[in-house]
mmCIF file of C-alpha atoms in Angstrom:
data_model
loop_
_atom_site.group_PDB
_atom_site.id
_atom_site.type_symbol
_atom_site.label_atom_id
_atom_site.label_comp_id
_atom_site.label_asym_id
_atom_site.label_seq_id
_atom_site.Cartn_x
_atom_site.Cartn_y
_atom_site.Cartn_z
ATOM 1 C CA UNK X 1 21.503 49.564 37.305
ATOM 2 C CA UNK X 2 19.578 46.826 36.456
ATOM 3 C CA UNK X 3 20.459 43.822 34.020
ATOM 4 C CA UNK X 4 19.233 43.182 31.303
ATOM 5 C CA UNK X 5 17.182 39.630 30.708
ATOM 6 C CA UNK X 6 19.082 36.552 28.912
ATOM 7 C CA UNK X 7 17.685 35.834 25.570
ATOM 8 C CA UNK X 8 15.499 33.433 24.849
ATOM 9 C CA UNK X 9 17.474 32.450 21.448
ATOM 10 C CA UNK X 10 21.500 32.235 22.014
ATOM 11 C CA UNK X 11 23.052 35.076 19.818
ATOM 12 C CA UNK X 12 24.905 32.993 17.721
ATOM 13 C CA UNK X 13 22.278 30.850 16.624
ATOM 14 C CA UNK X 14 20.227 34.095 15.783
ATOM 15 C CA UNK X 15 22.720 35.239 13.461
ATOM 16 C CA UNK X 16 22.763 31.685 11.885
ATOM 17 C CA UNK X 17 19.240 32.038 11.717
ATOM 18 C CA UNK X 18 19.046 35.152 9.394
ATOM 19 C CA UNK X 19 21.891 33.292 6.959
ATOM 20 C CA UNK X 20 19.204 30.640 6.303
ATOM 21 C CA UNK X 21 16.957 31.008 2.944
ATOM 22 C CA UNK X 22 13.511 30.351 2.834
ATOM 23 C CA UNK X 23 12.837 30.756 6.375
ATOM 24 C CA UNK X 24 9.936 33.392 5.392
ATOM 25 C CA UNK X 25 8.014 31.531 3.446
ATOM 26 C CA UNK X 26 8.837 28.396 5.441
ATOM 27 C CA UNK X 27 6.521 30.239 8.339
ATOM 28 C CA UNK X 28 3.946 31.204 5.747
ATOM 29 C CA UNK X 29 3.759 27.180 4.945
ATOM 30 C CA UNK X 30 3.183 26.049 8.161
ATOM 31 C CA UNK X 31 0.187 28.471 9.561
ATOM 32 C CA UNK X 32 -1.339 27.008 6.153
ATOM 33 C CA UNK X 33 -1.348 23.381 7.597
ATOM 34 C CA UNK X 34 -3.799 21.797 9.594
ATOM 35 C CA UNK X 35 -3.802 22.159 13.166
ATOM 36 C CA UNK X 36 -2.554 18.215 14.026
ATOM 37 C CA UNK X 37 0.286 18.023 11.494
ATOM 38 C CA UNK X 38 1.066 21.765 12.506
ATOM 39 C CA UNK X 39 1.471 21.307 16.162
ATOM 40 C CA UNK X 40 3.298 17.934 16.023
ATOM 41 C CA UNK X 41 5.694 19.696 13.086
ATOM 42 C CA UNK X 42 6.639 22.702 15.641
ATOM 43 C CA UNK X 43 7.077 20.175 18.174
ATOM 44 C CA UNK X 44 9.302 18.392 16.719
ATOM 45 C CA UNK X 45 11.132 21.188 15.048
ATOM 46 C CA UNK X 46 11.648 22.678 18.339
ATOM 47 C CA UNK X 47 12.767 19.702 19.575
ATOM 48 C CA UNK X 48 15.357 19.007 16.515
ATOM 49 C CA UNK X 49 16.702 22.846 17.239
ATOM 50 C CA UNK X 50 16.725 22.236 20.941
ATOM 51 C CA UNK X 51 18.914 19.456 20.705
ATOM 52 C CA UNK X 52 21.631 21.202 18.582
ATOM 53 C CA UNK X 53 21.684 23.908 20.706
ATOM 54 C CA UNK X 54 21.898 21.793 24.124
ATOM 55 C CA UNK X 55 24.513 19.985 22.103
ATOM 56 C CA UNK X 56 27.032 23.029 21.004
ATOM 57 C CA UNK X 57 26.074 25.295 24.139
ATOM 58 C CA UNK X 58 25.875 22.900 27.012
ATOM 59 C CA UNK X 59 26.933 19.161 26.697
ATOM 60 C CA UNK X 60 27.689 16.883 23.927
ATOM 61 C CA UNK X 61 27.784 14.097 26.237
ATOM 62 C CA UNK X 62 23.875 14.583 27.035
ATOM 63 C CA UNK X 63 22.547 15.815 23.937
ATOM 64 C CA UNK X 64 24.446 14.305 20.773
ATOM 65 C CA UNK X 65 23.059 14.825 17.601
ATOM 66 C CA UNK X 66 22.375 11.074 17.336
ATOM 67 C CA UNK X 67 18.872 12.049 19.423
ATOM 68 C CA UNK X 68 17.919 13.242 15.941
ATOM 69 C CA UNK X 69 17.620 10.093 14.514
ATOM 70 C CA UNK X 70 14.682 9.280 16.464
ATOM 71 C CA UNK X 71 12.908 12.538 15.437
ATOM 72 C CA UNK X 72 13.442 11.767 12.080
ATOM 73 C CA UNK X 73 11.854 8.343 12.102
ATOM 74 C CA UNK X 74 8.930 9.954 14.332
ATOM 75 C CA UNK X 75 8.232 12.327 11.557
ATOM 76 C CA UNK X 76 8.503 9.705 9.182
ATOM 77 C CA UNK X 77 5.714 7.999 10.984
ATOM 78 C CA UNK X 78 3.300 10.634 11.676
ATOM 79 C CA UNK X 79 3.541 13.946 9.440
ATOM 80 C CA UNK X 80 2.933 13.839 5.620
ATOM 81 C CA UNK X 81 5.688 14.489 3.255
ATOM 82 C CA UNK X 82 5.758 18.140 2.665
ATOM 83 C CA UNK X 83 5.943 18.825 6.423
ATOM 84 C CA UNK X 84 9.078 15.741 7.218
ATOM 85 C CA UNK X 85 10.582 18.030 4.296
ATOM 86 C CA UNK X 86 10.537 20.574 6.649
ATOM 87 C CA UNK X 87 11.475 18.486 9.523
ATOM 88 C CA UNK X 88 14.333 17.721 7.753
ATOM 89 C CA UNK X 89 15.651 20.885 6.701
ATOM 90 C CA UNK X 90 15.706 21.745 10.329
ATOM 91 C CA UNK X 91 17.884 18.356 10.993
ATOM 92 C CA UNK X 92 20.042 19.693 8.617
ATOM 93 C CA UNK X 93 19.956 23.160 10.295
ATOM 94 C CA UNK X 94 20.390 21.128 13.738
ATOM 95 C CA UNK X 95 23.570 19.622 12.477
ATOM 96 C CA UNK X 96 24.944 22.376 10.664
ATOM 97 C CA UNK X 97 24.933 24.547 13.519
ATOM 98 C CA UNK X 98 26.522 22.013 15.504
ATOM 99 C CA UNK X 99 29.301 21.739 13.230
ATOM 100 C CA UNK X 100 29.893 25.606 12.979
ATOM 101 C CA UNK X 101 29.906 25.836 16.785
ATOM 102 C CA UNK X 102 31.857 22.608 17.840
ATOM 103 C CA UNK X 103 33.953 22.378 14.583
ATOM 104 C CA UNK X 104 33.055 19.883 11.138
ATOM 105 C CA UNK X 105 35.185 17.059 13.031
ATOM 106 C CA UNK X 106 32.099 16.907 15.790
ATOM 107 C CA UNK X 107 29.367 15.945 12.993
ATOM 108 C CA UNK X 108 31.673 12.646 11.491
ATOM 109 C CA UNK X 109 31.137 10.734 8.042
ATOM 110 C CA UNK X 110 29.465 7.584 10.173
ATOM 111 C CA UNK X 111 26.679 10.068 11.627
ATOM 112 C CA UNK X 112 26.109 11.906 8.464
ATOM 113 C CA UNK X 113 25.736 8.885 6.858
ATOM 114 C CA UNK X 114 23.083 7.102 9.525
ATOM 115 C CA UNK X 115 21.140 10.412 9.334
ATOM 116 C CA UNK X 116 20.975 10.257 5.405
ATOM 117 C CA UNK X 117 19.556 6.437 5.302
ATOM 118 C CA UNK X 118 17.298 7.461 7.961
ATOM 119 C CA UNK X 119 15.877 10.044 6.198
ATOM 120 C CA UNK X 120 15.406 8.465 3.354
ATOM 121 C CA UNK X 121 14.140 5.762 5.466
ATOM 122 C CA UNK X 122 11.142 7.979 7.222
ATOM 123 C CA UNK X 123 10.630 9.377 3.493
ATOM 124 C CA UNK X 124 9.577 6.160 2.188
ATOM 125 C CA UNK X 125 7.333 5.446 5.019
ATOM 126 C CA UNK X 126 5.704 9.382 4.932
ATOM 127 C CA UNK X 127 5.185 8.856 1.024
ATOM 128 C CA UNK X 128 3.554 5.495 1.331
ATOM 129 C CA UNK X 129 1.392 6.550 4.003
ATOM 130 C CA UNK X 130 0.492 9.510 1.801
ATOM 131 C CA UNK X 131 -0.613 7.432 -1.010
ATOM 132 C CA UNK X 132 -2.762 5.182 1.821
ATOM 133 C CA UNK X 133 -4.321 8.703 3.596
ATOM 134 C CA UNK X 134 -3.280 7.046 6.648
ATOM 135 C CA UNK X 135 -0.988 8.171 9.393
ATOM 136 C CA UNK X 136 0.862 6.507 11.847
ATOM 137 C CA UNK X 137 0.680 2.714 12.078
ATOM 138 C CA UNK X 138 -2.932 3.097 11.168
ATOM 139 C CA UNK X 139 -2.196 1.373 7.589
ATOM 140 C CA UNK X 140 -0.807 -1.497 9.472
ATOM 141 C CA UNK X 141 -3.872 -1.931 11.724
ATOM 142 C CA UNK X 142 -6.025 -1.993 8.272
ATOM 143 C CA UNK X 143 -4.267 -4.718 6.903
ATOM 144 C CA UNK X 144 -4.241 -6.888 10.435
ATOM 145 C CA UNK X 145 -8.227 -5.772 10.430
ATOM 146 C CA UNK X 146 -8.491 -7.547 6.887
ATOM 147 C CA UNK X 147 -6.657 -10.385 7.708
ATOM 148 C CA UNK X 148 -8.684 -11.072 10.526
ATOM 149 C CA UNK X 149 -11.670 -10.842 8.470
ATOM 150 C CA UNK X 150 -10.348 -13.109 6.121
ATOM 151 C CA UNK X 151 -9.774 -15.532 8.598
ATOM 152 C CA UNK X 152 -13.521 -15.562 10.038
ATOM 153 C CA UNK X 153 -14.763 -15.652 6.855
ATOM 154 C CA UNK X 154 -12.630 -18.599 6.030
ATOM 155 C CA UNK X 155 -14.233 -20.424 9.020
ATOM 156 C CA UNK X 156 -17.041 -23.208 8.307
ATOM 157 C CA UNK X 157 -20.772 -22.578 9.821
ATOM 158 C CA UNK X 158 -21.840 -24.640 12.622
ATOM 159 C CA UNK X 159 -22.808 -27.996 11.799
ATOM 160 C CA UNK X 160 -25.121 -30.251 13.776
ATOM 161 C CA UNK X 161 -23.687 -32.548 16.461
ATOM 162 C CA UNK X 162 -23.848 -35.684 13.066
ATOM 163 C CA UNK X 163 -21.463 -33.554 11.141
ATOM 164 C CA UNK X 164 -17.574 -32.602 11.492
ATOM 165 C CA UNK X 165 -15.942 -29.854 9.640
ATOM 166 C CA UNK X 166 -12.130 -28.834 9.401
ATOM 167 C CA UNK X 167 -10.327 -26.308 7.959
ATOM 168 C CA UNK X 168 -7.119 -25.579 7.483
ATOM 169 C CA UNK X 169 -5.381 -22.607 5.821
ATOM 170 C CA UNK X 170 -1.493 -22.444 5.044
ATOM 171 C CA UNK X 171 0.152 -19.389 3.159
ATOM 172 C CA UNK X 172 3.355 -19.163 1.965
ATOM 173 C CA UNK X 173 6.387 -18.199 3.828
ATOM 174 C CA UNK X 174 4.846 -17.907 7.107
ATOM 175 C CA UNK X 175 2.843 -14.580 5.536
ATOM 176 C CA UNK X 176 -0.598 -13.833 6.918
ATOM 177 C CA UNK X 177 -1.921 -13.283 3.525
ATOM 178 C CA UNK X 178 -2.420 -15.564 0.475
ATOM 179 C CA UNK X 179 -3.763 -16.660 -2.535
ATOM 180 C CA UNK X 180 -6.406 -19.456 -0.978
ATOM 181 C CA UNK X 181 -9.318 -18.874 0.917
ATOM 182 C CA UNK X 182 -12.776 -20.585 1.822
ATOM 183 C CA UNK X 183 -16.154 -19.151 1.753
ATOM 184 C CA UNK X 184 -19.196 -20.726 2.864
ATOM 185 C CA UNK X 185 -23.174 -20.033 4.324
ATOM 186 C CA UNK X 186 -25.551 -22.368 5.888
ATOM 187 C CA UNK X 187 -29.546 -21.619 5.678
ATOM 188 C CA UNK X 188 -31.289 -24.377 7.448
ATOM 189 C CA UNK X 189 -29.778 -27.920 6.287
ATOM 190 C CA UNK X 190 -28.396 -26.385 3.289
ATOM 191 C CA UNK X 191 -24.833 -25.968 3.472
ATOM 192 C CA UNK X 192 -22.109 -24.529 0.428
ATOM 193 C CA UNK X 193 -18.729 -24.429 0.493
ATOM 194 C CA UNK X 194 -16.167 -23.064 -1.798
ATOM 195 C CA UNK X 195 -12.653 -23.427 -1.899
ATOM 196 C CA UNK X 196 -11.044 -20.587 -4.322
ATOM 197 C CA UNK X 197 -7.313 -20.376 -6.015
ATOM 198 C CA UNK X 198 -5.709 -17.031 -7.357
ATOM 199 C CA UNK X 199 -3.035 -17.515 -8.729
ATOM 200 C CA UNK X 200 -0.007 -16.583 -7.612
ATOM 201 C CA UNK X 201 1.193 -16.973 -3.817
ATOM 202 C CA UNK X 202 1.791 -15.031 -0.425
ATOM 203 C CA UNK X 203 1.481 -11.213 -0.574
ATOM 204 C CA UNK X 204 1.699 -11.034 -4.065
ATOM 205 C CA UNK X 205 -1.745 -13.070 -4.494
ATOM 206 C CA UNK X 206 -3.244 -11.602 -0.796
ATOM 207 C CA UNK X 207 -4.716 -8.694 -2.381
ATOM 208 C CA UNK X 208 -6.700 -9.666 -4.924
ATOM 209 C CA UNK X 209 -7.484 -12.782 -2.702
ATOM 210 C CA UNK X 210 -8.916 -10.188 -0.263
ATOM 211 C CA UNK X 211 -11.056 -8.283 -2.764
ATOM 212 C CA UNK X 212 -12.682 -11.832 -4.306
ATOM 213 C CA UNK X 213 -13.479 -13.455 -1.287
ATOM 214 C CA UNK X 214 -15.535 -10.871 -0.181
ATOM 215 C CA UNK X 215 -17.254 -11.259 -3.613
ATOM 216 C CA UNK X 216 -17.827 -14.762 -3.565
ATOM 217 C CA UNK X 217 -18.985 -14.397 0.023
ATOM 218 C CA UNK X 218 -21.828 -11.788 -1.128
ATOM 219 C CA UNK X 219 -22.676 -14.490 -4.803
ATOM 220 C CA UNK X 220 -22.583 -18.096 -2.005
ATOM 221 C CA UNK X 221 -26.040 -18.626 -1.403
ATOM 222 C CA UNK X 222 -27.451 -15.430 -3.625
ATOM 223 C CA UNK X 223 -27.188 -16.898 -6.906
ATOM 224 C CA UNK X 224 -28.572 -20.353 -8.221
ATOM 225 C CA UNK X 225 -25.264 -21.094 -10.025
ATOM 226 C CA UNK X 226 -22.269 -19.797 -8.150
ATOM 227 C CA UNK X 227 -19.473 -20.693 -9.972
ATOM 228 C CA UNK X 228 -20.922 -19.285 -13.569
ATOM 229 C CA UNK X 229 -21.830 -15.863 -11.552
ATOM 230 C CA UNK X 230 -18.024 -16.119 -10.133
ATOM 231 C CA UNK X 231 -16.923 -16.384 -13.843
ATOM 232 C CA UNK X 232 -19.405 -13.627 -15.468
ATOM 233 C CA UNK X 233 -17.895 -11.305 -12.813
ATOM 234 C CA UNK X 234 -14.122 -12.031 -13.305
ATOM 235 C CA UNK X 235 -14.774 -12.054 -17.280
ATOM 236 C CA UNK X 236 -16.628 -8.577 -17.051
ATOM 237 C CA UNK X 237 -12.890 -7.504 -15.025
ATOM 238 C CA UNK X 238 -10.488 -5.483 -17.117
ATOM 239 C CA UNK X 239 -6.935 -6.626 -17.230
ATOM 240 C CA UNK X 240 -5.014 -10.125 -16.763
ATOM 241 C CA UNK X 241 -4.043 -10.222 -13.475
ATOM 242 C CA UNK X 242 -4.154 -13.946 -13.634
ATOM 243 C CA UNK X 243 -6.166 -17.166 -13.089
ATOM 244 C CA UNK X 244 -8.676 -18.083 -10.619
ATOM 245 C CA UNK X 245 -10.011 -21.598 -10.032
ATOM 246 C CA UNK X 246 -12.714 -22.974 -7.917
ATOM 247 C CA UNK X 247 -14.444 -25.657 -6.340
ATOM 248 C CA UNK X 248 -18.272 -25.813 -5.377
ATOM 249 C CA UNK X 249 -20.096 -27.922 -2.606
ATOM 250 C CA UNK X 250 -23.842 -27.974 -1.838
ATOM 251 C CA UNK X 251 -24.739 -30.307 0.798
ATOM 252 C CA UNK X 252 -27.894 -31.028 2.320
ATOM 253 C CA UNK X 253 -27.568 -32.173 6.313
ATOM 254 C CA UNK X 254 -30.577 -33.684 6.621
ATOM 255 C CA UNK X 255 -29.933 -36.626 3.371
ATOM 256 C CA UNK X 256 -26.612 -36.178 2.914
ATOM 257 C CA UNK X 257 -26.599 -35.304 -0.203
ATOM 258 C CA UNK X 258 -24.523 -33.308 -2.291
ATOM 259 C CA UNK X 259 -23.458 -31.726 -5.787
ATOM 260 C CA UNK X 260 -19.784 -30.483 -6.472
ATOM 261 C CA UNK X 261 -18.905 -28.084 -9.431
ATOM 262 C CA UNK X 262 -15.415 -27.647 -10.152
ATOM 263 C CA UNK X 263 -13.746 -24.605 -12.089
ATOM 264 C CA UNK X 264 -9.703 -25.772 -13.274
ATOM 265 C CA UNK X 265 -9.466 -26.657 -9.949
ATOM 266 C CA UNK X 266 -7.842 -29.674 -8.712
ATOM 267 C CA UNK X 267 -10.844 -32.484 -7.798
ATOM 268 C CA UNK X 268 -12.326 -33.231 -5.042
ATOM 269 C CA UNK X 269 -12.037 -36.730 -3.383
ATOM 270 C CA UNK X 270 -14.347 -38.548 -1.229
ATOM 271 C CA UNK X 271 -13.922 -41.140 1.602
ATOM 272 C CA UNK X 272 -16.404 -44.164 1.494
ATOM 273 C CA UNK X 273 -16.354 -46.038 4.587
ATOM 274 C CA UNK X 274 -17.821 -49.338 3.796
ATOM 275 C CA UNK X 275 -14.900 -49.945 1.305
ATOM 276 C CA UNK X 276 -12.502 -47.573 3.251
ATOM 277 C CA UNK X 277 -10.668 -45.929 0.143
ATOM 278 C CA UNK X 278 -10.380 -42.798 -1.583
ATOM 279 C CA UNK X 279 -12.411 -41.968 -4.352
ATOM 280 C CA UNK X 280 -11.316 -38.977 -7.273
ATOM 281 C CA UNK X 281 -14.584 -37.308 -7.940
ATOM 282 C CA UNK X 282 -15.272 -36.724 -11.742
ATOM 283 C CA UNK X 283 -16.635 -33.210 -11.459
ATOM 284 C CA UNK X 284 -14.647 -30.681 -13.899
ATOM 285 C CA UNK X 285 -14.737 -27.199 -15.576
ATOM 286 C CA UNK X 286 -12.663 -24.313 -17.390
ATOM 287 C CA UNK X 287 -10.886 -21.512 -15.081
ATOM 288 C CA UNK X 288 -12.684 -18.738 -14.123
ATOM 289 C CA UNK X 289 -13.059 -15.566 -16.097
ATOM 290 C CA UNK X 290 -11.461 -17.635 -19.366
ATOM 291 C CA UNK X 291 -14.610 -17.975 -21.646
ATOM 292 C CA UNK X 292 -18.091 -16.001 -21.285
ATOM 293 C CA UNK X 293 -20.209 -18.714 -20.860
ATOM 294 C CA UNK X 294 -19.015 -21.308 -18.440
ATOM 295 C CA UNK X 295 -19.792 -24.854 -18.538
ATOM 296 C CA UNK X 296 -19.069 -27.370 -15.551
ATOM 297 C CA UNK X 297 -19.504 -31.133 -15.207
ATOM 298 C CA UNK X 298 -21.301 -31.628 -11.886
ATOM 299 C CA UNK X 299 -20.953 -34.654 -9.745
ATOM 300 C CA UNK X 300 -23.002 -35.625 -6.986
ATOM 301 C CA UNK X 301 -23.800 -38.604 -4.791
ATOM 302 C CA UNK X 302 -24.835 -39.360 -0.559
ATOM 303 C CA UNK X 303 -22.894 -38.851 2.497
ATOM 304 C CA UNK X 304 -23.760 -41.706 4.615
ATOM 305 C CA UNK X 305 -22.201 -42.192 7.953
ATOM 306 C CA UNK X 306 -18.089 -42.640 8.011
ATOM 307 C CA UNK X 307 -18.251 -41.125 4.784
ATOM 308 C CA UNK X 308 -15.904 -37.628 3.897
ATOM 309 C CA UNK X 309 -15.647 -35.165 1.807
ATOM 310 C CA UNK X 310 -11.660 -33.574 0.713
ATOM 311 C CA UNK X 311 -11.753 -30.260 -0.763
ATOM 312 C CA UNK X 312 -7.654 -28.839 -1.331
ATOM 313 C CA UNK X 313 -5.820 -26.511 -3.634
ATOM 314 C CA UNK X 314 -3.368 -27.070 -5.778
ATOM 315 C CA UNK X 315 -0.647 -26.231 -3.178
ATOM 316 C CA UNK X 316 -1.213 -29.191 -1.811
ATOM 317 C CA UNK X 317 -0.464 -31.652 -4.353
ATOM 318 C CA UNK X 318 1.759 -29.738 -6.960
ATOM 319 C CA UNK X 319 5.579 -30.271 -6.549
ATOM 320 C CA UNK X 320 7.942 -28.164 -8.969
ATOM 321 C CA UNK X 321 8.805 -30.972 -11.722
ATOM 322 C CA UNK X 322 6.578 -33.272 -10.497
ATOM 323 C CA UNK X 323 3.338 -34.181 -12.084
ATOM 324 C CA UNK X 324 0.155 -33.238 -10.362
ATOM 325 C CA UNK X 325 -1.676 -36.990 -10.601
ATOM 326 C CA UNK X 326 1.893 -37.876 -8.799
ATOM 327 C CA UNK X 327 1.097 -35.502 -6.339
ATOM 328 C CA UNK X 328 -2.461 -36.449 -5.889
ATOM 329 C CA UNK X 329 -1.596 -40.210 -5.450
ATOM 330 C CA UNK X 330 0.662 -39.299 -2.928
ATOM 331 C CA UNK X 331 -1.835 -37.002 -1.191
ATOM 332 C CA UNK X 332 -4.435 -40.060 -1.148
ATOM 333 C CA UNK X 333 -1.779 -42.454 0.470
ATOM 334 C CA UNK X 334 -1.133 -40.026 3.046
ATOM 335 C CA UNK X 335 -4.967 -39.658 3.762
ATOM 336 C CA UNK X 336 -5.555 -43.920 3.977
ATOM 337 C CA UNK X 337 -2.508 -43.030 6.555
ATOM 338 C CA UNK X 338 -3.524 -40.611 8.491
ATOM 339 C CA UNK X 339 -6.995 -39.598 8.502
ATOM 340 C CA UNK X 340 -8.758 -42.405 9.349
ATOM 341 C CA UNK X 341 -7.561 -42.527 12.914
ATOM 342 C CA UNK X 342 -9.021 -38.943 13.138
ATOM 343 C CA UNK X 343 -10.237 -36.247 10.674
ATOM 344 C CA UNK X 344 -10.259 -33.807 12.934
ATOM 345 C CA UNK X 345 -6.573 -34.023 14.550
ATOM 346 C CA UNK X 346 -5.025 -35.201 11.433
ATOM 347 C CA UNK X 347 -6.269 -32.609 8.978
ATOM 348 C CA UNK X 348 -3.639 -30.226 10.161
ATOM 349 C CA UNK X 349 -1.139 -33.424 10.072
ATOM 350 C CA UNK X 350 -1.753 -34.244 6.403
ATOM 351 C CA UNK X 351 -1.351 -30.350 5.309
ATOM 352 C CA UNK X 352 2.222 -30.625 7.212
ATOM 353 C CA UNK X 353 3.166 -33.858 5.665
ATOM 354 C CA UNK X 354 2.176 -32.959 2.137
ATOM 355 C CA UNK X 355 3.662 -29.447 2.061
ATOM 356 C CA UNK X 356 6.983 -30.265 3.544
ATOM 357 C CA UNK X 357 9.651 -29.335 0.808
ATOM 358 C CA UNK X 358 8.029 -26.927 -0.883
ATOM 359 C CA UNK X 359 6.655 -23.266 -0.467
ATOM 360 C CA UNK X 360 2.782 -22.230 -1.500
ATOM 361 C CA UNK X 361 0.202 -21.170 -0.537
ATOM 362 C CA UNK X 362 -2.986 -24.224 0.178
ATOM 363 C CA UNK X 363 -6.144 -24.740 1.425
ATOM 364 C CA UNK X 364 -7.546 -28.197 2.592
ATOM 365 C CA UNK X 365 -11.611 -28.298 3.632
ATOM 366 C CA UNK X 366 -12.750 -31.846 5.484
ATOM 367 C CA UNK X 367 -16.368 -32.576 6.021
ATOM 368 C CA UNK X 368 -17.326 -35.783 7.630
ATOM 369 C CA UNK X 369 -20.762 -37.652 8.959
ATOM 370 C CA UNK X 370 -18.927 -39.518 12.355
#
């Protein structure tokens, strides 16, 4: 007489089965999802039911229900929300069925309660992603994408072997992301720079500092007058979602000469080498997107050789209850310090020495004839 083969599904979990409700149309919701999330949803649901039925058949020791806190967080990373609803249900099937088998004492308050956090955990992540139409880390590697592009845009042209150019970007709190950037285009010996402010710092600021600066990288060097473009743009923008300030550079290589425009922002300075000292240029404007119309006092002069150009944000110079002309004296003295034993090495030097103390975001643009 022959016997008769095993099961493939343990009795008792069978009969646990056909106690649970919904599992019909469960099935039905599933065969309607698309073939990715589908496969990697059985998967893991077969793994999540394999696990509390290794646990309360076999071993405890080799397959405790703690296993199921790393499918949760997979789910959370990779299937969209309605199906890590699903996933959880069968986590909750997993440990129910553990605790019918083994006893309620097996499945303890500490595990129940890392399960729940992690759940809600990989819900947050699934429902974020779902808003992004991302999956997986793939959101992640978008924002490291645009701060890398960020950071190449921020980068100066080439200049000829007569010129030196530094740049050097600091955000607040160590984030990758922030509220100052530089854009700039060379054609020939024609050279513009501009250093740009949103207000705010860190993340918070990042975002919209993202969308601008690819902007004003498209206006630089397509429009005659950049910074009134800049501020028919941001006035045309619906919503206060806060200032913006500028500064504007044209340089030619070839003379040396060159025209600022300044929008709000703090001014540029400039270092003459036949009197070694600092000068405070006298260019000034209104912030962007303010008025419709926007008006700017230009200043302009040569570049001869040991002379330098300064271009910095506010960061850089504004101290919570300090005044910003105390700030900017104190950023001067530093330079007569520092800079003229190098421009080059010290530029990262001065943004140290100036920011110390305080947290914000700041940009600082040298440009030099050795």
């Amino acid at each position: 007489m022959s016997s008769r083969p095993a099961p493939l599904i343990p009795p008792r979990l069978r009969a646990f089965l056909g106690r649970v409700p919904l599992l019909v149309p469960t099935v039905r919701f599933v065969r309607k999802l698309s073939s990715n999330d589908r496969n990697l949803l059985i998967a893991l649901v077969v793994v999540t039911l394999l696990i509390g039925v290794l646990d309360a058949e076999v071993s405890a020791y080799w397959f405790s229900p703690s296993l199921l806190i790393l499918v949760t967080l997979m789910g959370g990373l990779q299937l969209r929300l309605r199906s890590l609803a699903i996933l959880l249900c069968a986590v909750a099937l997993s440990l129910s069925y553990v605790g019918a088998i083994r006893g309620v004492e097996t499945v303890g308050p500490g595990l129940l309660i890392t399960m729940g956090f992690t759940a809600v955990l990989a819900w947050l992540m699934a429902r974020t992603r779902g808003k992004l139409g991302v999956q997986g880390l793939r959101g992640d590697a978008m924002l490291l994408e645009l701060r890398d592009r960020l950071k190449r845009q921020s980068e100066l042209p080439p200049l000829p072997k007569e010129w030196g150019s530094k740049v050097v970007l600091k955000q607040a709190g160590g984030s990758s992301f922030g509220g100052d950037f530089v854009v700039s285009m060379r054609e020939g010996d024609h050279v513009e720079i501009a250093v740009v402010d949103v207000s705010g710092k860190g993340v918070d600021a990042g975002t919209r500092a993202l969308m601008l600066s690819g902007t004003f990288g498209g206006l630089l060097g397509s429009v005659r007058d950049f910074l009134a473009a800049c501020n028919a743009y941001l006035h045309r923008q619906l919503g206060d979602e806060g200032f913006v300030t500028a500064v504007h550079l044209t340089l030619d290589l070839s003379t040396g000469e060159y025209k600022i425009t300044s929008a709000g922002h703090p001014p540029v300075v400039k270092f003459d080498a036949g009197t070694g000292t600092w000068r405070v240029s006298t260019a000034k404007g209104v912030v962007l997107g303010v008025v419709p119309d926007l008006h700017c006092e230009a200043d302009s002069g040569v570049l001869r050789k040991g002379d330098a150009l300064m271009l910095f944000t506010d960061g850089l110079i504004e101290q919570p209850g300090r005044d910003i002309d105390a700030g900017l004296d104190r950023l001067l003295g530093e330079a007569e310090r520092l800079l003229p034993s190098g421009f080059r090495d010290r530029a990262r030097q001065l943004v140290q020495s100036m920011t110390s103390g305080h947290n914000d975001d700041c940009a600082l643009v040298l440009i030099w004839r050795p």
